[in-house]
PDB file of C-alpha atoms and ligand atoms in Angstrom:
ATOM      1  CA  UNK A   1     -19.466  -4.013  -0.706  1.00 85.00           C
ATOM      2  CA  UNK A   2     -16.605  -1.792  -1.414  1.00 97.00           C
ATOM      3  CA  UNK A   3     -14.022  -0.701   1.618  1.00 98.00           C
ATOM      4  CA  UNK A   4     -12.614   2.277   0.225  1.00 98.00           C
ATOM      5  CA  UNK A   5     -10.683   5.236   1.539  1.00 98.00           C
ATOM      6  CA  UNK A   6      -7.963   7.429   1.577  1.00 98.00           C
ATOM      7  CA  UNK A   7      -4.438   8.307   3.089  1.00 98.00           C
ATOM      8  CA  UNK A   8      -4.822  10.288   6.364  1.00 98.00           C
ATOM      9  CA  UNK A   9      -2.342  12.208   8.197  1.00 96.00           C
ATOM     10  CA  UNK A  10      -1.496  10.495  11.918  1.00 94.00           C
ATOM     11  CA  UNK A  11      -0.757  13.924  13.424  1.00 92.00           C
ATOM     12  CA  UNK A  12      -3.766  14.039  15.445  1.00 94.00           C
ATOM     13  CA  UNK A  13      -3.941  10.891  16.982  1.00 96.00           C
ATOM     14  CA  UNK A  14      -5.509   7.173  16.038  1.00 97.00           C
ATOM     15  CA  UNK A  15      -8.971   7.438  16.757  1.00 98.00           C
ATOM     16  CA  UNK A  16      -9.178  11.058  15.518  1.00 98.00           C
ATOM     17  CA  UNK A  17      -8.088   9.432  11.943  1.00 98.00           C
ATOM     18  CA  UNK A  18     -10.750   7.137  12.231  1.00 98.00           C
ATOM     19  CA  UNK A  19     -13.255   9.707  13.003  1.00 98.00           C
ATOM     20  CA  UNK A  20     -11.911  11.279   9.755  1.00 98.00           C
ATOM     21  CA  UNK A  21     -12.485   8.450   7.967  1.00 98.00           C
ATOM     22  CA  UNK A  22     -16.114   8.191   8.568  1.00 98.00           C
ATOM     23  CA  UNK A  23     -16.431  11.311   8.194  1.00 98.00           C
ATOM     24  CA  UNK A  24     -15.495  11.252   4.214  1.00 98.00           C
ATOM     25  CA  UNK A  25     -17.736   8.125   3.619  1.00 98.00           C
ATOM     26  CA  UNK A  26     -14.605   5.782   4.653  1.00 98.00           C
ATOM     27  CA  UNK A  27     -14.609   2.524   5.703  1.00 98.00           C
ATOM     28  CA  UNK A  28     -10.973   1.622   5.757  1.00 98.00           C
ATOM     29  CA  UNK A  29      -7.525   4.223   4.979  1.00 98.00           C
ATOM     30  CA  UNK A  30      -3.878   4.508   5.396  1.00 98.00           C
ATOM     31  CA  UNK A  31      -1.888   6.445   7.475  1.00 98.00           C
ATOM     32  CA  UNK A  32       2.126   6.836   7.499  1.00 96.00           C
ATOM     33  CA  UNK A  33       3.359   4.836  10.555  1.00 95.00           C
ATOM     34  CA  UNK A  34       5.560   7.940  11.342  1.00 91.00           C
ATOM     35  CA  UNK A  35       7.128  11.029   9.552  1.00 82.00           C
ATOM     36  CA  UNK A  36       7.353   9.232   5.517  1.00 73.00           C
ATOM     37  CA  UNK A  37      11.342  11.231   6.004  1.00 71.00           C
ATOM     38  CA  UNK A  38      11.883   8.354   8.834  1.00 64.00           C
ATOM     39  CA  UNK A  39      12.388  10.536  12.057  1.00 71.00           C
ATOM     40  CA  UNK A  40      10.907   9.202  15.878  1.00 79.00           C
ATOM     41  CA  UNK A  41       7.726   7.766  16.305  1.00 82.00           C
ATOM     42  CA  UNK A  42       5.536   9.406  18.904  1.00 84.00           C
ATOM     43  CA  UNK A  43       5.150   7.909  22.398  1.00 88.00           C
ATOM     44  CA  UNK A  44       2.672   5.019  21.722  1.00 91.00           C
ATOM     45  CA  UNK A  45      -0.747   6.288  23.433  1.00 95.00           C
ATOM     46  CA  UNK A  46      -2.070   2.647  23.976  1.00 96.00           C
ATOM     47  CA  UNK A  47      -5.480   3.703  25.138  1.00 97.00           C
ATOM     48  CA  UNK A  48      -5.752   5.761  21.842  1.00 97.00           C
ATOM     49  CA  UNK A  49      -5.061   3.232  19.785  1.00 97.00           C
ATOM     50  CA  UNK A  50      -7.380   0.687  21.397  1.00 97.00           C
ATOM     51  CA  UNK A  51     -10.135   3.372  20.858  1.00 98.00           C
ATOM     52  CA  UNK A  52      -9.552   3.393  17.084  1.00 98.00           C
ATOM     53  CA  UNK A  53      -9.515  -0.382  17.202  1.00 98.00           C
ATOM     54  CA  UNK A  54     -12.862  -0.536  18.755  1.00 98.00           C
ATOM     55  CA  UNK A  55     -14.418   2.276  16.381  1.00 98.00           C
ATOM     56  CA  UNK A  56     -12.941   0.062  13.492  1.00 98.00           C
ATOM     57  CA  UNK A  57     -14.948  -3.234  14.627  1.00 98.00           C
ATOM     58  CA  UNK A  58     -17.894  -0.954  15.645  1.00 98.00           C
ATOM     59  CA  UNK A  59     -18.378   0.589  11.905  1.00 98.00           C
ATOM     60  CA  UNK A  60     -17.116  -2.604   9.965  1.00 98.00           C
ATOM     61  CA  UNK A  61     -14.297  -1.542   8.665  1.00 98.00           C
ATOM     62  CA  UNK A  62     -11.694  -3.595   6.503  1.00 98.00           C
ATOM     63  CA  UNK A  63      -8.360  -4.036   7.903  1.00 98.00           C
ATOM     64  CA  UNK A  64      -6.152  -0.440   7.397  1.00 98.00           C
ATOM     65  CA  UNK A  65      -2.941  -0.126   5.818  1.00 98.00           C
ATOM     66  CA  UNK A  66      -0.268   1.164   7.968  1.00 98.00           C
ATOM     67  CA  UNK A  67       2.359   2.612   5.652  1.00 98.00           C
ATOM     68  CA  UNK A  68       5.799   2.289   6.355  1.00 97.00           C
ATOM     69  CA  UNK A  69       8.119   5.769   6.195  1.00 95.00           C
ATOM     70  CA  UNK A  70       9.032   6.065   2.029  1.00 93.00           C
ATOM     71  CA  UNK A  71      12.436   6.431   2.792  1.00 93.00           C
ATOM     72  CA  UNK A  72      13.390   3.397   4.513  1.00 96.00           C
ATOM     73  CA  UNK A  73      15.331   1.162   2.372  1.00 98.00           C
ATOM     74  CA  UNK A  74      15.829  -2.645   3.354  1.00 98.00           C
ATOM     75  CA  UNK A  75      18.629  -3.413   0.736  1.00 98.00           C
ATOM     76  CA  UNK A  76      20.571   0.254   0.438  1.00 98.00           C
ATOM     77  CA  UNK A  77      24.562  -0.433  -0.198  1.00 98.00           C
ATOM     78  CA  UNK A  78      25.064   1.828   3.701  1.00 98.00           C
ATOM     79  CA  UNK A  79      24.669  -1.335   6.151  1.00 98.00           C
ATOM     80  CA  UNK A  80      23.591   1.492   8.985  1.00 97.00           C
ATOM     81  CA  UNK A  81      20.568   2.278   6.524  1.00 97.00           C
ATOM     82  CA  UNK A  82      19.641  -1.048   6.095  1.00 98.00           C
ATOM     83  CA  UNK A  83      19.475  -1.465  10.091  1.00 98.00           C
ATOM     84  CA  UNK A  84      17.730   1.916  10.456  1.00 96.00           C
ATOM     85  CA  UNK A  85      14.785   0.196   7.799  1.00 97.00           C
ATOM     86  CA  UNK A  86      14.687  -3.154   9.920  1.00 98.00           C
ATOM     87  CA  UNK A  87      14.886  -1.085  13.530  1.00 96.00           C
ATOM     88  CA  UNK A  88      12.118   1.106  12.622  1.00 96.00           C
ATOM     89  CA  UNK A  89      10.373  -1.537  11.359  1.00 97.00           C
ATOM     90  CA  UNK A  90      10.823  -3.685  13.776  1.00 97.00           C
ATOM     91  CA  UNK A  91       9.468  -0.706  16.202  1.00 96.00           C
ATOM     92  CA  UNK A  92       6.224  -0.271  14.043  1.00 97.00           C
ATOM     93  CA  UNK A  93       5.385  -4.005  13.994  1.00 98.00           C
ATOM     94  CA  UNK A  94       5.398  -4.055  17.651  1.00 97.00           C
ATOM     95  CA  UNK A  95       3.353  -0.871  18.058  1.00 97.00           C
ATOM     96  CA  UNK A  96       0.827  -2.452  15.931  1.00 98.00           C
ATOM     97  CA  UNK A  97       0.623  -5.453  17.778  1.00 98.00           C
ATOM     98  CA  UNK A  98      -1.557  -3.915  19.938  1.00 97.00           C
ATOM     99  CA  UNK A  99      -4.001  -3.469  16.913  1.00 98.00           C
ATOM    100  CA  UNK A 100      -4.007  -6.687  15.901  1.00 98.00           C
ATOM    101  CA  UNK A 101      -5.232  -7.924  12.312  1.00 98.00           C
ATOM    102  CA  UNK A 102      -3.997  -4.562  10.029  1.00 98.00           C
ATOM    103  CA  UNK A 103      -1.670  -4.195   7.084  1.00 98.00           C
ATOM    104  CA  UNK A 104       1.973  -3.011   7.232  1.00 98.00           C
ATOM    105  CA  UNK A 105       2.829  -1.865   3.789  1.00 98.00           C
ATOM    106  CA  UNK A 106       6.610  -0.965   2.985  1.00 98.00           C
ATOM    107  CA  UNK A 107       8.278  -0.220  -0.353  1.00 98.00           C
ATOM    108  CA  UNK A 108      10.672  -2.937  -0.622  1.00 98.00           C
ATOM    109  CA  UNK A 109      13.489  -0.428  -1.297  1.00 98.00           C
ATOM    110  CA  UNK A 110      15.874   0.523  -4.032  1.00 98.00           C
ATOM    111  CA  UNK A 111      19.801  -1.258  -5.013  1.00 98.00           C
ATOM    112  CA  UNK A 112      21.449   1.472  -6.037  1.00 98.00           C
ATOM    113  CA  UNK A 113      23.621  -0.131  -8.064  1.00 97.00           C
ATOM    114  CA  UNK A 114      24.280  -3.509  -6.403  1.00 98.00           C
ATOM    115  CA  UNK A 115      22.143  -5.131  -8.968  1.00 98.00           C
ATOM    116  CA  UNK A 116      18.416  -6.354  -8.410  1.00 98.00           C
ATOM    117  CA  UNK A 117      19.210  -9.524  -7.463  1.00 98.00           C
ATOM    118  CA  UNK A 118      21.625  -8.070  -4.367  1.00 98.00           C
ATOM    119  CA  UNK A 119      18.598  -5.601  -3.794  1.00 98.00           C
ATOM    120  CA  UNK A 120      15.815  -9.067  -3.591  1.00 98.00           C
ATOM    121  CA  UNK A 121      18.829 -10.858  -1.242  1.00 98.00           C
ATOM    122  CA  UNK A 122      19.131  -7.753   0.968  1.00 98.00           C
ATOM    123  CA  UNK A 123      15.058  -7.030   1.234  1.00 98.00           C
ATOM    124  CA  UNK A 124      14.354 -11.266   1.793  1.00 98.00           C
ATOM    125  CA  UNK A 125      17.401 -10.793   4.757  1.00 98.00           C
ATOM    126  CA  UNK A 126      15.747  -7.476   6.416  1.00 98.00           C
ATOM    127  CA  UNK A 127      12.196  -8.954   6.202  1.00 98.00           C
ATOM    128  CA  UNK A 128      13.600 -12.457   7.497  1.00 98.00           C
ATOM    129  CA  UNK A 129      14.759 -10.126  10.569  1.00 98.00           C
ATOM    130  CA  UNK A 130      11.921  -8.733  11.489  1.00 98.00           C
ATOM    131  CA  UNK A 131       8.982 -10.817  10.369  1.00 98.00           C
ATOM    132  CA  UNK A 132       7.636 -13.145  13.487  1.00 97.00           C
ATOM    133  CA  UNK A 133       5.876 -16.151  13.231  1.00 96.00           C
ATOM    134  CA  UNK A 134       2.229 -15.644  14.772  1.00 96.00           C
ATOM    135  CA  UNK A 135       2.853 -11.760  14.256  1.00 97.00           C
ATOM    136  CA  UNK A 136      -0.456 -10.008  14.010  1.00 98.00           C
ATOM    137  CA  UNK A 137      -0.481  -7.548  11.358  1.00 98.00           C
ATOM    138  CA  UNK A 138       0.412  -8.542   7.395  1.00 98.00           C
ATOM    139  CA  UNK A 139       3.103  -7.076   5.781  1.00 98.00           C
ATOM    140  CA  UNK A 140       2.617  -6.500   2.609  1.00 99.00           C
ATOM    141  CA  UNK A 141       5.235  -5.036  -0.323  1.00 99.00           C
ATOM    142  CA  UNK A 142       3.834  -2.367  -2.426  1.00 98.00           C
ATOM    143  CA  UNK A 143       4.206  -3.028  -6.414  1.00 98.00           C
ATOM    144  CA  UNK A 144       6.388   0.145  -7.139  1.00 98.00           C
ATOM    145  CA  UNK A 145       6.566   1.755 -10.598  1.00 98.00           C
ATOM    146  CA  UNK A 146      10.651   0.686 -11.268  1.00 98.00           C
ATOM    147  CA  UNK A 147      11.882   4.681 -10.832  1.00 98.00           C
ATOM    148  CA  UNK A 148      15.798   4.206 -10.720  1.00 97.00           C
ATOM    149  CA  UNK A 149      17.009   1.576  -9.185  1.00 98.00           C
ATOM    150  CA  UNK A 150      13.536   0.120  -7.396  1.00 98.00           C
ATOM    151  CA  UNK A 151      12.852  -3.334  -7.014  1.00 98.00           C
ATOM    152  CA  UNK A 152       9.556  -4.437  -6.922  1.00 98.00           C
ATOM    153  CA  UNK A 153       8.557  -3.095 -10.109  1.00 98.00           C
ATOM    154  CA  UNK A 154       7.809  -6.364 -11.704  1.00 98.00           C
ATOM    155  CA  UNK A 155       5.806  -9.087 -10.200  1.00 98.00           C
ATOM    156  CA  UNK A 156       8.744 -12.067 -10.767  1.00 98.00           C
ATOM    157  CA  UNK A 157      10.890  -8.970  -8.863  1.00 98.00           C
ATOM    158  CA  UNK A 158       7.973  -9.763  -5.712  1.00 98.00           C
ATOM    159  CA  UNK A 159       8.231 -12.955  -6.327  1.00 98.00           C
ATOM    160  CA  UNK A 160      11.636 -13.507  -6.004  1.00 98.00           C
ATOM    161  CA  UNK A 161      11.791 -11.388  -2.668  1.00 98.00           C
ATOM    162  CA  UNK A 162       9.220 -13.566  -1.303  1.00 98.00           C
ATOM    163  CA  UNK A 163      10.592 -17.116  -2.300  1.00 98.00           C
ATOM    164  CA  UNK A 164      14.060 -15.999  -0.732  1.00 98.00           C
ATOM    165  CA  UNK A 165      12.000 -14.670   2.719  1.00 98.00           C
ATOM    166  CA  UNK A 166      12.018 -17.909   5.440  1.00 98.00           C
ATOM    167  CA  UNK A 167       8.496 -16.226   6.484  1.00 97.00           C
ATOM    168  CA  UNK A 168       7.496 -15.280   2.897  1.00 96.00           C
ATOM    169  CA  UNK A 169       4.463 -17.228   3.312  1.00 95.00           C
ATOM    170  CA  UNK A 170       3.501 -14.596   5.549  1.00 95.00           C
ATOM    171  CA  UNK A 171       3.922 -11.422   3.204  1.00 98.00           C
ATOM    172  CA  UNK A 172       0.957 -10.381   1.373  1.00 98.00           C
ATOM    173  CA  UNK A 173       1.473  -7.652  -1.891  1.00 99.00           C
ATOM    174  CA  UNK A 174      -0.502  -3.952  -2.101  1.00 99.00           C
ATOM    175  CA  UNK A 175      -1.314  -3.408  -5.734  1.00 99.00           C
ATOM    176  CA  UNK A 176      -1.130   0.385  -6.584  1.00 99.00           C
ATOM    177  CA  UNK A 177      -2.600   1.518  -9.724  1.00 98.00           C
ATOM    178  CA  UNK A 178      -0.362   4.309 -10.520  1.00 98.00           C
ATOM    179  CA  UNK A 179       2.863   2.145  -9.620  1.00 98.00           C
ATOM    180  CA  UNK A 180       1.800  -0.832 -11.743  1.00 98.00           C
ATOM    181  CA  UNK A 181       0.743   1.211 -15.245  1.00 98.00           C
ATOM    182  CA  UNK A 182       4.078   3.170 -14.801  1.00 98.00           C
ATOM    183  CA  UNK A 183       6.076  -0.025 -14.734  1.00 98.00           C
ATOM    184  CA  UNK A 184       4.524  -1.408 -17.669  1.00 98.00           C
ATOM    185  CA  UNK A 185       1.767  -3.459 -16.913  1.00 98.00           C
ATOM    186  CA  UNK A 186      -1.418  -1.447 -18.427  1.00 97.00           C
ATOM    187  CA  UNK A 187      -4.368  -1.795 -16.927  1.00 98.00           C
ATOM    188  CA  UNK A 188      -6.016   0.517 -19.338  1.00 97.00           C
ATOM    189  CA  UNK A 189      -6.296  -1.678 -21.822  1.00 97.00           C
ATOM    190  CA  UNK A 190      -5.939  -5.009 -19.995  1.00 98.00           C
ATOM    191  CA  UNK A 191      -6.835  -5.551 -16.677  1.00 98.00           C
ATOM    192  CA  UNK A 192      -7.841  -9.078 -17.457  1.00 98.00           C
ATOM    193  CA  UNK A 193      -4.412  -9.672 -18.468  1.00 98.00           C
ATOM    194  CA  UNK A 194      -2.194  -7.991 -15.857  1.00 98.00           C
ATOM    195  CA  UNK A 195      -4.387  -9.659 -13.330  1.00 98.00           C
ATOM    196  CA  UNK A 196      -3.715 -12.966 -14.902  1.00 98.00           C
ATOM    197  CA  UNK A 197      -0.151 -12.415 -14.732  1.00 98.00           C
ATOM    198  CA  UNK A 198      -0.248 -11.553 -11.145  1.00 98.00           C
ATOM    199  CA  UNK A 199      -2.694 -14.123 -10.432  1.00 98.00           C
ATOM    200  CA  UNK A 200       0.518 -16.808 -11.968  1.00 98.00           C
ATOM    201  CA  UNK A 201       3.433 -15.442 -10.902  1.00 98.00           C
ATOM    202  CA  UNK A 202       2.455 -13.800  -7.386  1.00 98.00           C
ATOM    203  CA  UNK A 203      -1.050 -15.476  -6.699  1.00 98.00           C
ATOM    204  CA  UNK A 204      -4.319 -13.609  -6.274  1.00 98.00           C
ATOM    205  CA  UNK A 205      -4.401 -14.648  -3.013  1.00 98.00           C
ATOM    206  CA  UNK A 206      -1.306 -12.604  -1.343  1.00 98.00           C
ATOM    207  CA  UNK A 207      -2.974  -9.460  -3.054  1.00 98.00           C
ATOM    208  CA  UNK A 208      -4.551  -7.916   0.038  1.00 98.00           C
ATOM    209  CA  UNK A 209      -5.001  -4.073  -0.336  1.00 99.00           C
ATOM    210  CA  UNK A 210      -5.134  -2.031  -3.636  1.00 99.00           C
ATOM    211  CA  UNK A 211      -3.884   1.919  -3.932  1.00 99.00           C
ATOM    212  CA  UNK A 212      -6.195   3.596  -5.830  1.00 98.00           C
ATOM    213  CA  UNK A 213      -4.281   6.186  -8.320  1.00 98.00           C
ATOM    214  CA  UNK A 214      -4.128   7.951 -11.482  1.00 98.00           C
ATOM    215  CA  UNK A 215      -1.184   8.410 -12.929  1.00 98.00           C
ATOM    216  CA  UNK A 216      -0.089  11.751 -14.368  1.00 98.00           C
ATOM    217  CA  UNK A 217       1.921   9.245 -16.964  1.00 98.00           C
ATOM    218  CA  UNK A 218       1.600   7.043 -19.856  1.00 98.00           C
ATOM    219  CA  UNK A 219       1.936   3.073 -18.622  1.00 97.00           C
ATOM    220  CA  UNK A 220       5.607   2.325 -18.691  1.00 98.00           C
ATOM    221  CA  UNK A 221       6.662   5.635 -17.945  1.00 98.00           C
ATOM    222  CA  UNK A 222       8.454   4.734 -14.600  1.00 98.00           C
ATOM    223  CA  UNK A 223       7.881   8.321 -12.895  1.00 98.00           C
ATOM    224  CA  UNK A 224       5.490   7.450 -10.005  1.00 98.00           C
ATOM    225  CA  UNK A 225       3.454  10.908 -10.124  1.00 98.00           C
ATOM    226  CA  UNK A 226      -0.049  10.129  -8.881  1.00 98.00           C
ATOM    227  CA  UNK A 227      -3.139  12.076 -10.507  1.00 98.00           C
ATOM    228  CA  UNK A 228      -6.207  12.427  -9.287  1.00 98.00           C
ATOM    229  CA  UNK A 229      -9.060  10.096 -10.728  1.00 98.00           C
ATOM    230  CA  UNK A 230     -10.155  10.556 -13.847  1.00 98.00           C
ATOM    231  CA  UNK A 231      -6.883  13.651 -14.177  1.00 98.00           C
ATOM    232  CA  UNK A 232      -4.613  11.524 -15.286  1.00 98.00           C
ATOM    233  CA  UNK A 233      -3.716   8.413 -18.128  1.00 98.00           C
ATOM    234  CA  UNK A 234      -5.178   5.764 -16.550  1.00 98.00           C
ATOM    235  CA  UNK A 235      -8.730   7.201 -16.270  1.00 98.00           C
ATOM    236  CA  UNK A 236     -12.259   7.001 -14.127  1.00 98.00           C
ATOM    237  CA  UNK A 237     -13.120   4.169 -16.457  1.00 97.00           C
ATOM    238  CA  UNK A 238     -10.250   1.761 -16.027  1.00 98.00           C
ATOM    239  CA  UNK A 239     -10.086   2.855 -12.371  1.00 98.00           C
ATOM    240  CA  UNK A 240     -13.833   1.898 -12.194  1.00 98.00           C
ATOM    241  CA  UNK A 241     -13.343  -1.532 -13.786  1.00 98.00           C
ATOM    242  CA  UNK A 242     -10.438  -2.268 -11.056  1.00 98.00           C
ATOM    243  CA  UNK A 243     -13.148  -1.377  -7.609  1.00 98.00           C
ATOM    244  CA  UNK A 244     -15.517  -3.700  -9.615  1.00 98.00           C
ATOM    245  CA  UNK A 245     -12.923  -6.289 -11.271  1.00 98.00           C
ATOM    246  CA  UNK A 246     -14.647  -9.508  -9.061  1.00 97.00           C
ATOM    247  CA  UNK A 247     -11.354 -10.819  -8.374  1.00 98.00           C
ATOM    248  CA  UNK A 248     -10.562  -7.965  -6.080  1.00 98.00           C
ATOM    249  CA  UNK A 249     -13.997  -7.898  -4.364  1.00 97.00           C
ATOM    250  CA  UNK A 250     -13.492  -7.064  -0.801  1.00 97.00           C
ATOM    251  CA  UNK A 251      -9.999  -5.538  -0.828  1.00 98.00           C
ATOM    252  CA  UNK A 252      -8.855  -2.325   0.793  1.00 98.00           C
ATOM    253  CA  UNK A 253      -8.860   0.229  -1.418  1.00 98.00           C
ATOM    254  CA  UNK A 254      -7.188   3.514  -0.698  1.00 98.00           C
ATOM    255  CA  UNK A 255      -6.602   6.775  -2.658  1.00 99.00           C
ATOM    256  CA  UNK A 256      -3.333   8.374  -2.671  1.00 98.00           C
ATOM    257  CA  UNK A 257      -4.562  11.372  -5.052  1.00 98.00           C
ATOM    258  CA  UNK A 258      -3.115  14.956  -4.249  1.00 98.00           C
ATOM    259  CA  UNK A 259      -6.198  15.626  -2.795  1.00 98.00           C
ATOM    260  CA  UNK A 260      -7.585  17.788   0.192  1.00 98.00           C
ATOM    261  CA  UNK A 261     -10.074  15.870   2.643  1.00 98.00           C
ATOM    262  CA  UNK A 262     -13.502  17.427   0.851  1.00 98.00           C
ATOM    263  CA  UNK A 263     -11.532  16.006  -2.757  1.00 98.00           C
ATOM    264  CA  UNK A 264     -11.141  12.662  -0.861  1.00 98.00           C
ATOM    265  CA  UNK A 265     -14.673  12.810   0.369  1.00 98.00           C
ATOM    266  CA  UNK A 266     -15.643  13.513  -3.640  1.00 98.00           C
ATOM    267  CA  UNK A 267     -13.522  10.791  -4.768  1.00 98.00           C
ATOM    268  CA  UNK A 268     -14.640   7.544  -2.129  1.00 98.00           C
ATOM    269  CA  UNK A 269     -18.253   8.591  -3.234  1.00 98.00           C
ATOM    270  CA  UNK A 270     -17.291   8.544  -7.192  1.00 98.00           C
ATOM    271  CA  UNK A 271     -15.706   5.085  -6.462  1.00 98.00           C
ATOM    272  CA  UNK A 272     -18.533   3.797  -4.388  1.00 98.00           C
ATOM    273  CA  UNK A 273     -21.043   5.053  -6.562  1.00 97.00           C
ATOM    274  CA  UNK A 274     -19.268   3.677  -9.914  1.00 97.00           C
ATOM    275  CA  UNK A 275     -18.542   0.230  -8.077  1.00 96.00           C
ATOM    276  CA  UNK A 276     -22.390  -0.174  -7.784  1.00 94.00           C
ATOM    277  CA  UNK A 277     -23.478   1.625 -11.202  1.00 92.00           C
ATOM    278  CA  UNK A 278     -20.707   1.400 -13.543  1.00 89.00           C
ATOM    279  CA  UNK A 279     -19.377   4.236 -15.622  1.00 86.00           C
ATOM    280  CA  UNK A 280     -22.117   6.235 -17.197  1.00 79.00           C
ATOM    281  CA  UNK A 281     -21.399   6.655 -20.686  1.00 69.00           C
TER     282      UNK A 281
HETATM  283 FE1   FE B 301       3.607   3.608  -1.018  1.00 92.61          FE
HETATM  284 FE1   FE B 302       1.090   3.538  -3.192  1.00 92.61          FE
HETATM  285 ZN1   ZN B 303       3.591   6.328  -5.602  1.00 92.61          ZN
END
């Protein structure tokens, strides 16, 4: 069983996204928590929300991935950006309480020239402050592809940020395709491998949600340009071996392709139908 889908804009309300969904052959998909710039969230429409929750449980969906705003940034040098990341964070965490049992996935942010390891202090501090023990939703920290000063584009990087969070027990890790070939780690040529590596240094069992991407660059590149599949370096093949790699049986799995909804619709059915048949040669 593969739960696959794609990233969906929020603008017309939660349960018209998961209508969406289902309507490209989705059974799970991501949605930016509020505008990815970082502005207001909308007035919280409870009853909404609960009527996405129930057409979730109704169509067997996986857990969805609730995608923090791209430009928050937990350990910038500005101390009032660093509050702005935990406020609105804290602000999203609470809204999804009232959809209990999703994914909250955040980049963990970039140093800017304090040095990684004052970048993995400041991100362990802002996730200690907003992180709640018997919190409902997972937070998980996206792998990122280590463009400028990111942290999070290795795995001891993750690692690090989650040994110095009190709660890091609690913080899961969203594996995205494109992020982890552009930082090095190629999954072309050796999924086995890079999956071994996260398997020891991270454990397989924080990975809870995959981003399905191409990547318009070679692995190492560092650029973070998604492709769609089979468009870009990585390839249909290698992204076929990762929805049917057993060790990530069951995960989320969400495109991030520039696509339009019928290319999403195209692309969950490639996935779905490679997952079950391989690539034909
Ligand atoms: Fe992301
Ligand atoms: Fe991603
Ligand atoms: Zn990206």
């Amino acid at each position: 069983m593969l739960h696959i889908g794609c990233h969906l804009s929020s603008a017309g309300g939660f349960a018209a996204m998961g209508r969406q969904a289902l309507s490209l052959g989705a059974d799970t998909f991501q949605f930016f928590t509020r505008n990815p710039r970082g502005g207001r969230a909308r007035p919280l429409n409870l009853a909404d929300l609960q009527a996405l929750g129930a057409l979730l449980a109704e169509n067997g969906f996986s857990p969805i991935v609730a995608h923090a705003p791209y430009t928050l940034n937990l350990c910038s040098p500005n101390p009032a950006t660093r509050a702005f990341a935990r406020e609105t964070m804290a602000d999203d965490l609470a809204r999804l309480e009232h959809l209990p049992g999703q994914y909250y996935n955040l980049h963990p942010g970039s140093h800017v020239g304090q040095g990684e390891a004052e970048g993995i202090r400041l991100i362990a501090q802002g996730l200690d402050a907003v992180l709640r023990p018997g919190m409902h939703t997972t937070v998980l920290l996206e792998t990122m592809a280590g463009k400028g000063s990111e942290v999070g584009g290795t795995f001891q990087q993750l690692r690090a940020i989650l040994d110095e969070t009190a709660l890091g027990a609690l913080v899961g890790i969203c594996l995205d395709t494109c992020h982890v070939s552009d930082a090095g780690y190629d999954i072309l040529h050796d999924l086995d491998g890079v999956l071994t590596q996260f398997d020891n240094i991270l454990g397989l069992g924080r990975l809870k949600a995959v981003h399905l991407n191409d990547s318009l660059n070679p692995p190492g590149a560092r650029k973070d340009r998604h492709a769609r599949i089979g468009e870009g370096c990585i390839g249909l093949e290698a992204l076929a071996a990762v929805v049917r790699h057993p060790a990530l049986r069951g995960l989320p799995f969400c495109l991030e392709t520039p696509n339009d909804l019928p290319g999403y619709a195209r692309e969950i059915a490639l996935m779905r139908r490679v997952q079950e048949e391989g690539v034909p040669l």
